[in-house]
Short mmCIF file of C-alpha atoms in Angstrom, two decimals:
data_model
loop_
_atom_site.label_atom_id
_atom_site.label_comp_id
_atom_site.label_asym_id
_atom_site.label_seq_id
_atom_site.Cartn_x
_atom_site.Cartn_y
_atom_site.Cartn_z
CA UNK A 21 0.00 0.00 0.00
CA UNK A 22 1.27 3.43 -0.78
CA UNK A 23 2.02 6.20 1.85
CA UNK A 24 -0.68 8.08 0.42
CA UNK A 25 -3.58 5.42 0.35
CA UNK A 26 -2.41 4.49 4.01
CA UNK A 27 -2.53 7.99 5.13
CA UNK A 28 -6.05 8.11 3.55
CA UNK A 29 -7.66 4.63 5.40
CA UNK A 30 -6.36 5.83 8.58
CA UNK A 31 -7.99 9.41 8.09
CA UNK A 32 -11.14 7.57 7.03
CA UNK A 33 -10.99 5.38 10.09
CA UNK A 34 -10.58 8.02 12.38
CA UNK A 35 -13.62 9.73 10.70
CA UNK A 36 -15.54 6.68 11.35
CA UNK A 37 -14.65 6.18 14.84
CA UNK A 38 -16.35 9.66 15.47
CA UNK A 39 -19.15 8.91 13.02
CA UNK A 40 -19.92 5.88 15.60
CA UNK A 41 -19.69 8.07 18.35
CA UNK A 42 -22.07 10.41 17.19
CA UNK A 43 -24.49 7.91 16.28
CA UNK A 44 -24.89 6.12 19.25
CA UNK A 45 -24.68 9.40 21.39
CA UNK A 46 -27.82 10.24 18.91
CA UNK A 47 -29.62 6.82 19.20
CA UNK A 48 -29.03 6.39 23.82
CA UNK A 49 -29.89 10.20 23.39
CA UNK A 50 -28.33 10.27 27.34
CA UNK A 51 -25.63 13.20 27.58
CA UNK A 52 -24.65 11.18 31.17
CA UNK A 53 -24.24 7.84 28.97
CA UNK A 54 -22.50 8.97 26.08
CA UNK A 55 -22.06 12.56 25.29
CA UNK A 56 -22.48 14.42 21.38
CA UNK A 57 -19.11 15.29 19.95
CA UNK A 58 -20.15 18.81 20.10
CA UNK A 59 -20.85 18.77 23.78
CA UNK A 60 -17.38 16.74 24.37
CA UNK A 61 -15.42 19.75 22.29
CA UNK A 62 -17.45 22.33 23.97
CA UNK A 63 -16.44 20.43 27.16
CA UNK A 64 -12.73 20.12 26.74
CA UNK A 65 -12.67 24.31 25.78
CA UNK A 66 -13.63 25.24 28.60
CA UNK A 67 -11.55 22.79 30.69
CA UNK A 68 -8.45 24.28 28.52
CA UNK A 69 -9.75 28.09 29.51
CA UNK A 70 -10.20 27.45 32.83
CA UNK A 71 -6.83 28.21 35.02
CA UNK A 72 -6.70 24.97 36.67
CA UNK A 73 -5.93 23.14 33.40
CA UNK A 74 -1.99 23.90 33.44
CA UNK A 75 -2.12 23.27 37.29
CA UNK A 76 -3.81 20.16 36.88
CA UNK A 77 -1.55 19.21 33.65
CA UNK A 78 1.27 20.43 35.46
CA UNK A 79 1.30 18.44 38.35
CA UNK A 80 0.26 15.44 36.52
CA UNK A 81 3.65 16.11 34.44
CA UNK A 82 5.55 16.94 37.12
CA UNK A 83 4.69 13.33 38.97
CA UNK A 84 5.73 11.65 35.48
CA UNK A 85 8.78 13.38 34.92
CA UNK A 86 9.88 12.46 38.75
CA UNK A 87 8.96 8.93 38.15
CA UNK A 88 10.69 8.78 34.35
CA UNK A 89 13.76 10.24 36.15
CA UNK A 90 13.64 8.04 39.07
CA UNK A 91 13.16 5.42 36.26
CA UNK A 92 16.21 6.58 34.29
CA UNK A 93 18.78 6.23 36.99
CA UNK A 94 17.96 3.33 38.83
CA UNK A 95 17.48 1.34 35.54
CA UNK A 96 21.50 2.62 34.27
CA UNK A 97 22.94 1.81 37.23
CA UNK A 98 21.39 -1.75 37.73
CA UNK A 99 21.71 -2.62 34.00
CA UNK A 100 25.45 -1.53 34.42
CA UNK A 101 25.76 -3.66 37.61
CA UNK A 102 23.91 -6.62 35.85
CA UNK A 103 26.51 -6.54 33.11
CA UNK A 104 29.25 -6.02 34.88
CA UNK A 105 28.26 -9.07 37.91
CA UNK A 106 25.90 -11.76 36.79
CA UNK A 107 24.58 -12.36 40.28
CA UNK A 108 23.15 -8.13 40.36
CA UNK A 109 20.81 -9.89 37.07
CA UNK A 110 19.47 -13.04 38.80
CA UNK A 111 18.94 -11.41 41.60
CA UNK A 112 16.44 -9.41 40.24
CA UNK A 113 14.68 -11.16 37.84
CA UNK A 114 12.11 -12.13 40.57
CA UNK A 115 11.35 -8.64 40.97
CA UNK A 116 10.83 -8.03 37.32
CA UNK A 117 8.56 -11.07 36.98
CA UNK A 118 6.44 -9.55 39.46
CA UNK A 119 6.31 -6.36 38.64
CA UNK A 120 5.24 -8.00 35.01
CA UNK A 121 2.49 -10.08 36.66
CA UNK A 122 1.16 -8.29 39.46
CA UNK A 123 -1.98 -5.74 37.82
CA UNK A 124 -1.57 -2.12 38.08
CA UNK A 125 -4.56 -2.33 40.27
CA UNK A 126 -2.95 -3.72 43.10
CA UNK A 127 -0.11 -2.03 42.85
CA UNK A 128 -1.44 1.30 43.49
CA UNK A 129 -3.71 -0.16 46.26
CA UNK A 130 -1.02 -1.71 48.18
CA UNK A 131 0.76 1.27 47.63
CA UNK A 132 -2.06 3.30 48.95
CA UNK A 133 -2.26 1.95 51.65
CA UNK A 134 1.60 2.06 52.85
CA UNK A 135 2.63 5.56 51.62
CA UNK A 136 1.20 8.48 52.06
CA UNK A 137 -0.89 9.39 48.87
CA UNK A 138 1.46 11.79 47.33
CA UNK A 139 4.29 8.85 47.05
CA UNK A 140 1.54 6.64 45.40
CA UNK A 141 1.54 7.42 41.38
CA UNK A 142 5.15 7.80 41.69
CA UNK A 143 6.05 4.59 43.41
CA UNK A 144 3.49 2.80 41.21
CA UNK A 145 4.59 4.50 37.60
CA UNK A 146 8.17 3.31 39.15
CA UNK A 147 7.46 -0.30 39.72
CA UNK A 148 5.54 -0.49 36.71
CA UNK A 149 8.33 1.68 34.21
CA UNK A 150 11.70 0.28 35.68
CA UNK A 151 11.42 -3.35 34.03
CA UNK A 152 11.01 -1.87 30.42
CA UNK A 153 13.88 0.92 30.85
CA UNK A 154 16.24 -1.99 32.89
CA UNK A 155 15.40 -4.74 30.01
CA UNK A 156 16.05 -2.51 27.82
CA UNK A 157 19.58 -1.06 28.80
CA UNK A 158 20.85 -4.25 30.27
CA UNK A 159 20.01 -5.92 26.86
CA UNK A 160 21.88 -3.30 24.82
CA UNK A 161 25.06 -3.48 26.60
CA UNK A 162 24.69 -7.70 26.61
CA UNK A 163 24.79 -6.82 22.54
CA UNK A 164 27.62 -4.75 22.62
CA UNK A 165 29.39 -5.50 19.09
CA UNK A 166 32.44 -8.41 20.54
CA UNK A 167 34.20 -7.38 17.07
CA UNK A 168 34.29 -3.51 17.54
CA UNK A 169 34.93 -4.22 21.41
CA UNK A 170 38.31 -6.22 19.91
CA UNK A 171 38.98 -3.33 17.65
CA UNK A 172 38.81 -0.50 20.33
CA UNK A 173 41.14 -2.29 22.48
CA UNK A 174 43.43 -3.13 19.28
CA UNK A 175 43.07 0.66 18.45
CA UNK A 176 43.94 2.26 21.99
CA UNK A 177 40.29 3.29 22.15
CA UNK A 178 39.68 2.85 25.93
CA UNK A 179 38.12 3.80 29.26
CA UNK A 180 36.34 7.14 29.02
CA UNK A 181 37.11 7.44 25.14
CA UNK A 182 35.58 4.05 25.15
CA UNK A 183 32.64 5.02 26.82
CA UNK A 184 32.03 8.58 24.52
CA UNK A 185 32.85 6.50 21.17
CA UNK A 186 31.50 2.95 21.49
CA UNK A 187 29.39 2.04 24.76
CA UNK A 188 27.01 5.13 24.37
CA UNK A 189 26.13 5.83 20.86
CA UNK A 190 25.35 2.01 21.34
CA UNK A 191 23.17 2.30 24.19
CA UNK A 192 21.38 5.66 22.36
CA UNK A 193 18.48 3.69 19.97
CA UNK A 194 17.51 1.53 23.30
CA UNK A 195 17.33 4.18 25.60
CA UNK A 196 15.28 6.14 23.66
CA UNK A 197 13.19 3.19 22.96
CA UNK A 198 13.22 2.47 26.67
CA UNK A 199 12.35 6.32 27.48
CA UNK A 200 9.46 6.19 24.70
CA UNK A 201 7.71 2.62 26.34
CA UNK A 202 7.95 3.43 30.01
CA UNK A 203 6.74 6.60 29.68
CA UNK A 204 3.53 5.66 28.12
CA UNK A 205 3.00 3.30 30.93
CA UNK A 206 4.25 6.06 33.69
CA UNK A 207 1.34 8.17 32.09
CA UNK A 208 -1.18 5.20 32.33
CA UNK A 209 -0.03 4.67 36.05
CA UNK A 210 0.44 7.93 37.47
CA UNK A 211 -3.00 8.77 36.12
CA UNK A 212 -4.78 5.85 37.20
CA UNK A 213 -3.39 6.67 40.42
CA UNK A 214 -4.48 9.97 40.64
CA UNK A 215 -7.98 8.42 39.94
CA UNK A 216 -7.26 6.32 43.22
CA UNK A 217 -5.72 8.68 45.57
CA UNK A 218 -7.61 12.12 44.38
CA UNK A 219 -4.71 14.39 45.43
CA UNK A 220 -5.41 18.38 45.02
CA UNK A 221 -4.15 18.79 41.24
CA UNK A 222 -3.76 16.09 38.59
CA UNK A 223 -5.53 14.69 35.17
CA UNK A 224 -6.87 11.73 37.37
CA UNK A 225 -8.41 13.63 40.12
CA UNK A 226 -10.00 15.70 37.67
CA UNK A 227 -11.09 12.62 35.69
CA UNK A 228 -12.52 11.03 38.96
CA UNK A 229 -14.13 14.28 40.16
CA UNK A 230 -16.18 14.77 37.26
CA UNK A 231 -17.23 10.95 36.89
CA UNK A 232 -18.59 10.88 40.52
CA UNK A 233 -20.60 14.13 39.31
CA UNK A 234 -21.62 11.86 36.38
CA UNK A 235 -20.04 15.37 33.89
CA UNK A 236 -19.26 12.81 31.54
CA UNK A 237 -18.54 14.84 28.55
CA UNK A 238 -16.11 16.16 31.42
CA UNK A 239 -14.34 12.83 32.02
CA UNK A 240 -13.36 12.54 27.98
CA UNK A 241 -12.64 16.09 28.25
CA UNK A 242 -9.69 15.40 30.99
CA UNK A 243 -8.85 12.05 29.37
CA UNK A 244 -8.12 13.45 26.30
CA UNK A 245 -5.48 15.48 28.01
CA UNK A 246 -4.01 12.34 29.03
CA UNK A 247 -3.67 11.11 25.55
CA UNK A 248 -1.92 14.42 24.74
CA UNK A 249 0.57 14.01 27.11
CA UNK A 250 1.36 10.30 25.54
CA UNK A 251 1.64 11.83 22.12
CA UNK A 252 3.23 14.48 23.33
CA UNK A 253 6.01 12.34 24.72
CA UNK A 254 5.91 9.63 22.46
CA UNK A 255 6.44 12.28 19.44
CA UNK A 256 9.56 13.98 21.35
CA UNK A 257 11.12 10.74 21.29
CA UNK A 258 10.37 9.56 18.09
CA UNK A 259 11.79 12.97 16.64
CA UNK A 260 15.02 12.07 18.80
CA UNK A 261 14.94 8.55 17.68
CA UNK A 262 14.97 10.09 13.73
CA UNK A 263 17.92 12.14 14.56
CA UNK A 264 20.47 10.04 16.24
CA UNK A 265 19.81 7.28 13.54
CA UNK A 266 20.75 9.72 10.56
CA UNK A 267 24.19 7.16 9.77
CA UNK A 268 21.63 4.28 9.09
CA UNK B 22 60.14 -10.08 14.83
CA UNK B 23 61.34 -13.24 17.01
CA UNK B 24 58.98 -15.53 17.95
CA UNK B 25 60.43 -18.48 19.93
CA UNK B 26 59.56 -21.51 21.86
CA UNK B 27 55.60 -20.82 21.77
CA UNK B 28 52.98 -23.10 23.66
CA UNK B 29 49.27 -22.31 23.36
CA UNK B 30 46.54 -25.07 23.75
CA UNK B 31 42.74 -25.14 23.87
CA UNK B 32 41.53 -27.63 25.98
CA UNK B 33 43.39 -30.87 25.00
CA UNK B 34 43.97 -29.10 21.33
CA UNK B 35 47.48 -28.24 21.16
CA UNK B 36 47.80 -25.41 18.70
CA UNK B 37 51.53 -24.46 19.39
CA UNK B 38 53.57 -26.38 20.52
CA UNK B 39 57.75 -25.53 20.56
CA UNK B 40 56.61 -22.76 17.71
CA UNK B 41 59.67 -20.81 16.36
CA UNK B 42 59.35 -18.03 13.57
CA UNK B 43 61.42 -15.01 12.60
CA UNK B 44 59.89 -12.53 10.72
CA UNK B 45 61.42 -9.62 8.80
CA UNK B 46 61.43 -6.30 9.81
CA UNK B 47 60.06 -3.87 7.43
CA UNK B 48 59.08 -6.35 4.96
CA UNK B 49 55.47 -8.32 4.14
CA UNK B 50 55.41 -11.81 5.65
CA UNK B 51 52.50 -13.78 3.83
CA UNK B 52 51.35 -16.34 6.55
CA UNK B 53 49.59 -19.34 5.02
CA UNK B 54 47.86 -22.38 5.69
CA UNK B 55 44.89 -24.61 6.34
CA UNK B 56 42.08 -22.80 8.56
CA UNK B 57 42.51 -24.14 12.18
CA UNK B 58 46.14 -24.37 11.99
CA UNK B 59 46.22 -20.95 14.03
CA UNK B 60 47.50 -18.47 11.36
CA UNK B 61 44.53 -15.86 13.61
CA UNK B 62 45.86 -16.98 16.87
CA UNK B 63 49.04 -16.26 16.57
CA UNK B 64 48.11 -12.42 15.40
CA UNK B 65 46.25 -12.10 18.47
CA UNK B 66 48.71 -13.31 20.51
CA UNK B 67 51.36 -10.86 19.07
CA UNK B 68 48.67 -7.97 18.86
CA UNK B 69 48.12 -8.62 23.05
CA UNK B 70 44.78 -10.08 22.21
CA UNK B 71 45.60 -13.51 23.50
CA UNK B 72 47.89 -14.74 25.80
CA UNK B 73 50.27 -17.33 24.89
CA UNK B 74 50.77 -20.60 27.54
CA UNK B 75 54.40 -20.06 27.12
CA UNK B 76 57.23 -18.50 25.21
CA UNK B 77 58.23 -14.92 23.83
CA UNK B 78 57.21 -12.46 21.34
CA UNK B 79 59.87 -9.83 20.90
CA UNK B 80 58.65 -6.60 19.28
CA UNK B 81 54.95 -6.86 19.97
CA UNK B 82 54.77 -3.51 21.62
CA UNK B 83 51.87 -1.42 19.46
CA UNK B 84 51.01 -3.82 16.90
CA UNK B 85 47.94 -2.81 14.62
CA UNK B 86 45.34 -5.12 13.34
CA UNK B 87 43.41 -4.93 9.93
CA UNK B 88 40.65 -7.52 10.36
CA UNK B 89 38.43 -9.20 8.04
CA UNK B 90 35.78 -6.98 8.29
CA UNK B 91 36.05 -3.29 8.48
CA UNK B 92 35.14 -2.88 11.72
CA UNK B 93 34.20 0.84 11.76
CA UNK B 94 31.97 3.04 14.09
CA UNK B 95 28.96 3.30 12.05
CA UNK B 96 28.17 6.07 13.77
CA UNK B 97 31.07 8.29 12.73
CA UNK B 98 31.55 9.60 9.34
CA UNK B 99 34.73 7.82 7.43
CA UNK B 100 36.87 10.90 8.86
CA UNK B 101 35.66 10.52 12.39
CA UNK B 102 36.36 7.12 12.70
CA UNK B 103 40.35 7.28 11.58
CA UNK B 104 40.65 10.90 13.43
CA UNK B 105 39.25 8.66 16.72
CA UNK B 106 42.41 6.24 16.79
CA UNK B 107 44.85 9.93 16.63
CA UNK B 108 42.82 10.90 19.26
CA UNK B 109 45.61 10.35 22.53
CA UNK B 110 48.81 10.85 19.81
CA UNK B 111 47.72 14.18 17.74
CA UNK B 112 46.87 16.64 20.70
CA UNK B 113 45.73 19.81 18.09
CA UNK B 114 42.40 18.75 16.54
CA UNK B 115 43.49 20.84 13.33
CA UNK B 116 46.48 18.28 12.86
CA UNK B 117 44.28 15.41 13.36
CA UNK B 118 41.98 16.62 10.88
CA UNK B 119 44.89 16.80 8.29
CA UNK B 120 46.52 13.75 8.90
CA UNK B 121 43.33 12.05 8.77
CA UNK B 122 42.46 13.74 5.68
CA UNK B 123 45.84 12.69 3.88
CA UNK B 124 45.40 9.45 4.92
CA UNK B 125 41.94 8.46 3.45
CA UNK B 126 43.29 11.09 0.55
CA UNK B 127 46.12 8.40 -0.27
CA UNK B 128 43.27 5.48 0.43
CA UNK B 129 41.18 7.53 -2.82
CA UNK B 130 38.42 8.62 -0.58
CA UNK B 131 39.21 11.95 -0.66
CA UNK B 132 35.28 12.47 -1.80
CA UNK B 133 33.76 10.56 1.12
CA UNK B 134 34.74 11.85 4.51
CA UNK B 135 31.32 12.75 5.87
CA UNK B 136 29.97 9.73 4.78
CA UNK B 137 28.86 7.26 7.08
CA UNK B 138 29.62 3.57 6.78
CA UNK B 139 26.26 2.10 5.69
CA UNK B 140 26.54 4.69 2.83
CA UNK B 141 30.09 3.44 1.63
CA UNK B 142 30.70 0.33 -0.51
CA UNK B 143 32.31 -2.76 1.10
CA UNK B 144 35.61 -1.59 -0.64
CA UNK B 145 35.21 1.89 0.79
CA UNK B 146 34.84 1.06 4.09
CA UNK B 147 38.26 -1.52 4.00
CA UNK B 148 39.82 0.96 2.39
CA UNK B 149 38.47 3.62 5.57
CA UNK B 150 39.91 0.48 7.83
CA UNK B 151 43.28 0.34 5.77
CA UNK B 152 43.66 4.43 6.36
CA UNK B 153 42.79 4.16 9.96
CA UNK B 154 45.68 1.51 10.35
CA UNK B 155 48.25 3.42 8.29
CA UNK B 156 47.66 7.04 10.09
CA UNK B 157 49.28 5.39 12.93
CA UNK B 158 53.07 4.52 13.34
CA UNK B 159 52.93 1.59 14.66
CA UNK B 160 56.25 -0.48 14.25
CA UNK B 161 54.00 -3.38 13.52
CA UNK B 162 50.95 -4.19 11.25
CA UNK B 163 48.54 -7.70 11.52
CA UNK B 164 46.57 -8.17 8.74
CA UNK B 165 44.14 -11.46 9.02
CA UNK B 166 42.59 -11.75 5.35
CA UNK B 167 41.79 -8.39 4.52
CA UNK B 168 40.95 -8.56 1.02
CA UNK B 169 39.29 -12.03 1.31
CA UNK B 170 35.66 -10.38 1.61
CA UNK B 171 35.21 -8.25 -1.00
CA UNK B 172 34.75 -8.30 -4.78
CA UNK B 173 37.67 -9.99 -6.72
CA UNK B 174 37.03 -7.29 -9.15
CA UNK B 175 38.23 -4.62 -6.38
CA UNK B 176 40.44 -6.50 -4.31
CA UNK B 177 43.48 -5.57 -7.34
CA UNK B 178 42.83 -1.80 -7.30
CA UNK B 179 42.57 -1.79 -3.38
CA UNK B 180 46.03 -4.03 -3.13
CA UNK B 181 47.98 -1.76 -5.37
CA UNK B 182 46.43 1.47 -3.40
CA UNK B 183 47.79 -0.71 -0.03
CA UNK B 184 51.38 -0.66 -1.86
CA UNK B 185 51.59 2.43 -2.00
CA UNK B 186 50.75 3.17 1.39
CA UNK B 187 53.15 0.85 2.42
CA UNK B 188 56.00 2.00 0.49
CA UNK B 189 55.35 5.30 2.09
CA UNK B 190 55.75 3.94 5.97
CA UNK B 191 57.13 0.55 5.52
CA UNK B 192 56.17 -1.54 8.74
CA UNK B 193 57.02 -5.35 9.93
CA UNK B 194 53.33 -6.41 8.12
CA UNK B 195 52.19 -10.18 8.58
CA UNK B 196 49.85 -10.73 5.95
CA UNK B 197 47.80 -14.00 6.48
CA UNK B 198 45.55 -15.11 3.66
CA UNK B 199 44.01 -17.84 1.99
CA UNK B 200 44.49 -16.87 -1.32
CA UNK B 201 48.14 -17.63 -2.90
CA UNK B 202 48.49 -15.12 -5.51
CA UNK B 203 47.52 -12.26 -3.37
CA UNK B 204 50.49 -13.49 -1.20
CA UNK B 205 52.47 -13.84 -4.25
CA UNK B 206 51.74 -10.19 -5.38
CA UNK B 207 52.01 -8.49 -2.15
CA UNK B 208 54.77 -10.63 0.24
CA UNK B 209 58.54 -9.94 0.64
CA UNK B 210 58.41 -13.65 2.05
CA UNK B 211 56.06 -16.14 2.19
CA UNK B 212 55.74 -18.68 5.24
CA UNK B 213 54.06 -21.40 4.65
CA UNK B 214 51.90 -23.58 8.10
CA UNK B 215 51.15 -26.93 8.45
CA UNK B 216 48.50 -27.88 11.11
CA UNK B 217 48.57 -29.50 14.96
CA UNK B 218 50.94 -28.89 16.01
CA UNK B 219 51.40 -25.76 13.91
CA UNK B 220 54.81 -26.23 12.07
CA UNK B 221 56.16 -24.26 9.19
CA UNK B 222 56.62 -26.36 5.86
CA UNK B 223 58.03 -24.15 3.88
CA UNK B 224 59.05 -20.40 3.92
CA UNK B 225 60.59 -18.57 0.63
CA UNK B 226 61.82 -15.12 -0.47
CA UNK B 227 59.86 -13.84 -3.34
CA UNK B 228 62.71 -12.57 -5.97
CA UNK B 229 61.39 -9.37 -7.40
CA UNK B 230 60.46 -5.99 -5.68
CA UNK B 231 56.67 -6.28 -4.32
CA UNK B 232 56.57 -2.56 -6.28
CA UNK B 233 57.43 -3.39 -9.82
CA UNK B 234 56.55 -7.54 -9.85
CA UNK B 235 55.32 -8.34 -12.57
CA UNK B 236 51.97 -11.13 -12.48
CA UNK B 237 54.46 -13.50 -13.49
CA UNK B 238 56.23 -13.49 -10.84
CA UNK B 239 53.32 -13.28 -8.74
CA UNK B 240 52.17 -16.23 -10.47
CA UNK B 241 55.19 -18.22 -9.80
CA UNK B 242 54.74 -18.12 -5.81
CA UNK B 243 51.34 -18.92 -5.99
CA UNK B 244 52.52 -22.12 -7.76
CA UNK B 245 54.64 -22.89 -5.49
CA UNK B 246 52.82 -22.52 -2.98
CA UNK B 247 49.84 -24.49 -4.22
CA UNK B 248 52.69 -27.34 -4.52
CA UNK B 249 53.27 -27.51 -1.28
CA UNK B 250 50.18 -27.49 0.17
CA UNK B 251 49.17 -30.15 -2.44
CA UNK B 252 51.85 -32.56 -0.58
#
């Protein structure tokens, strides 16, 4: 299929998503079951003009950024460790099988119920973002090339210059990978813990407020500000992803 | 190069055993002989890359591989990856630049230096490998089959480009290859391995200046060589 016709079924799929909408908004004819596309837009304008919006966007931002940065570090420095001393990667594997298994659900209720609330979307997003950015690293540096390894020694290419030439422009394309999946699941756990906990600002409190008013034109309103922050990030790093790979 | 009383087994394999070579300084040493007989063990274990179970190596300090396969950084640009290896022996960038530049210059890429590897032809990017190797002085140079993966139709322009180099900054070069007339055109000597223990056979000057020989000559030590390996 060309680029063009492929741009053109997914337009015309997206079109008919909405169509669907709108017709069985018109056939229920409920606003509190499912809301017109018209009252969902006129919804989500004045959720973006009112002041809280940023607040609320901010702080939901602000709780994935910690977690994504909390992420970041932790998952380096164990993947390092694994590589460098087998026993660091068995050792954890049991944690990473859990944290695979266990549903996000119960995460965020246990963790409800041992933190204090404001801990809870970040401990959660981190349990549930870690074993995607630590897969990911540890595998890259498992895959490190054993011929150019041979050739940096051969060439006097060590330690730090090492590191700057060889071990990081190799790691690049799977930490941005890594950056781009656990963030979309640090976005889908933070909020969903938001929903849980109802701290003062966030997308999820918001989202919960209005569904326990029944607004629910409100509650697509505030969740499609949650999908904006997943393409938001997902389109940073994809722009990234296109850069660093221009010597492909 | 002395190489004397070398040992080196794997497992119950004994690769060397009591191995003793000398090898010409500032001259081309084609190494030959049937895979397995450790012809690529032996450059790693005078490059440092292996260690050997026992015996010497003299003159092993700063020996330079060229490998099979080009082996560059595909994410540096042809230039970057030969101004890399300068990196901790050129201090001013400006220098490295230029001897970089000279080097790939005499290598005829003098058109490509800001491409990156995936965009160069398997020629181009041996030839990148053979500049990277010759921007360095290293007393010594290891080559394990260089030519043997690309296109016979390239492998004569890229050889006589490799002369040329060579002739600029003559190094001790040990040249191992499968291929007998490529030893016959390029080698100063040719040494010639049998296999477990390794043992050499056979070992002969070739008469005429590597420079100006002509394919008969060439074509002379590759039939001796085939005779030898044929007994």
């Amino acid at each position: 299929m060309s680029k063009r016709r492929e741009r053109i079924v997914f337009a015309l799929s997206c079109l008919g998503l909405l169509a669907l909408w709108q017709a069985l908004s018109m056939a229920v004819d409920s606003p509190v079951l499912v809301p017109s596309l018209l009252d969902i837009v006129k919804e989500a304008w004045s959720v973006i003009r009112s002041k809280a919006f940023l607040l609320n966007l901010g702080s939901t931002l602000l709780r994935g950024a910690e977690s994504f940065a909390l992420i970041a570090a932790v998952s380096i420095a164990l993947a390092v460790a694994s590589h460098l001393y087998k026993w660091v990667s068995v050792a954890l594997r049991p944690l990473l099988l859990l944290s695979k298994a266990v549903p996000v659900m119960s995460i965020i209720l246990l963790a409800f119920i041992w933190f204090s609330s404001a801990a809870v979307p970040v401990f959660s997003a981190f349990l549930m973002g870690f074993p995607i950015m630590y897969t990911q690293v540890f595998s890259a540096l498992e895959s490190l090339d054993p011929q150019l390894e041979q050739m940096c020694l051969v060439y006097g290419i060590t330690g730090k210059r090492r590191l700057r030439h060889f071990v990081i422009p190799s790691l690049e394309p799977y930490l941005i990978v890594g950056s781009r999946q656990a963030l979309s699941v640090i976005w889908k756990a933070v909020i969903a813990s938001e929903v849980l906990t109802v701290p003062g600002l966030g997308v999820g409190s918001r989202i919960q407020l209005a569904q326990v008013q029944l607004e629910t034109s409100r509650v697509l309103a505030w969740t499609m500000a949650a999908v904006l922050l997943t393409a938001l990030s997902d389109g940073i790093f994809e722009i990234l992803l296109k850069r660093k790979a221009s010597w492909r | 190069m002395e190489i004397r009383g070398l040992f080196k087994s794997f497992g119950s394999l004994e690769v060397f055993k009591d191995f003793s070579l000398s090898i010409r300084d500032r001259r081309i040493t084609a190494l030959m002989g049937p895979s397995g007989c450790g012809k690529t063990t032996l450059l790693n274990m005078i490059s440092g890359l292996e260690k050997a179970d026992k015996g010497t190596i003299e003159a092993s300090d700063g020996a330079l591989f060229i490998f099979q396969e080009p082996r560059l950084l595909p994410w540096k640009t042809a230039l970057e990856n030969v101004e890399i290896v300068l990196e901790t022996l050129v201090e001013s960038p400006l220098e490295r630049r230029a001897r970089a530049i000279e080097s790939l210059e005499m290598m005829r890429l003098g058109d490509k230096l800001d491409s990156y590897p995936s965009h160069l032809s398997g020629g181009q990017r041996q030839r990148v490998a053979l500049a990277r190797a010759f921007c360095l002085p290293a007393k010594v140079l290891l080559m394990d089959e260089p030519f043997s993966s690309l296109d016979s139709r390239l492998v004569d322009s890229i050889m006589k480009d490799f002369l040329a180099m060579y002739q600029k900054s003559p190094r001790t070069a040990i040249f191992v290859t499968h291929d007998g007339l490529q030893a016959g055109r390029l080698a100063d000597e040719v040494v010639l391995l049998g296999s477990s223990p390794c043992t050499v056979l056979d070992r002969f000057i070739v008469p005429s200046d590597k420079a100006s020989r002509s394919l008969a000559d060439a074509l002379k030590a590759h039939d001796r060589i085939e005779r030898v390996f044929e007994q």
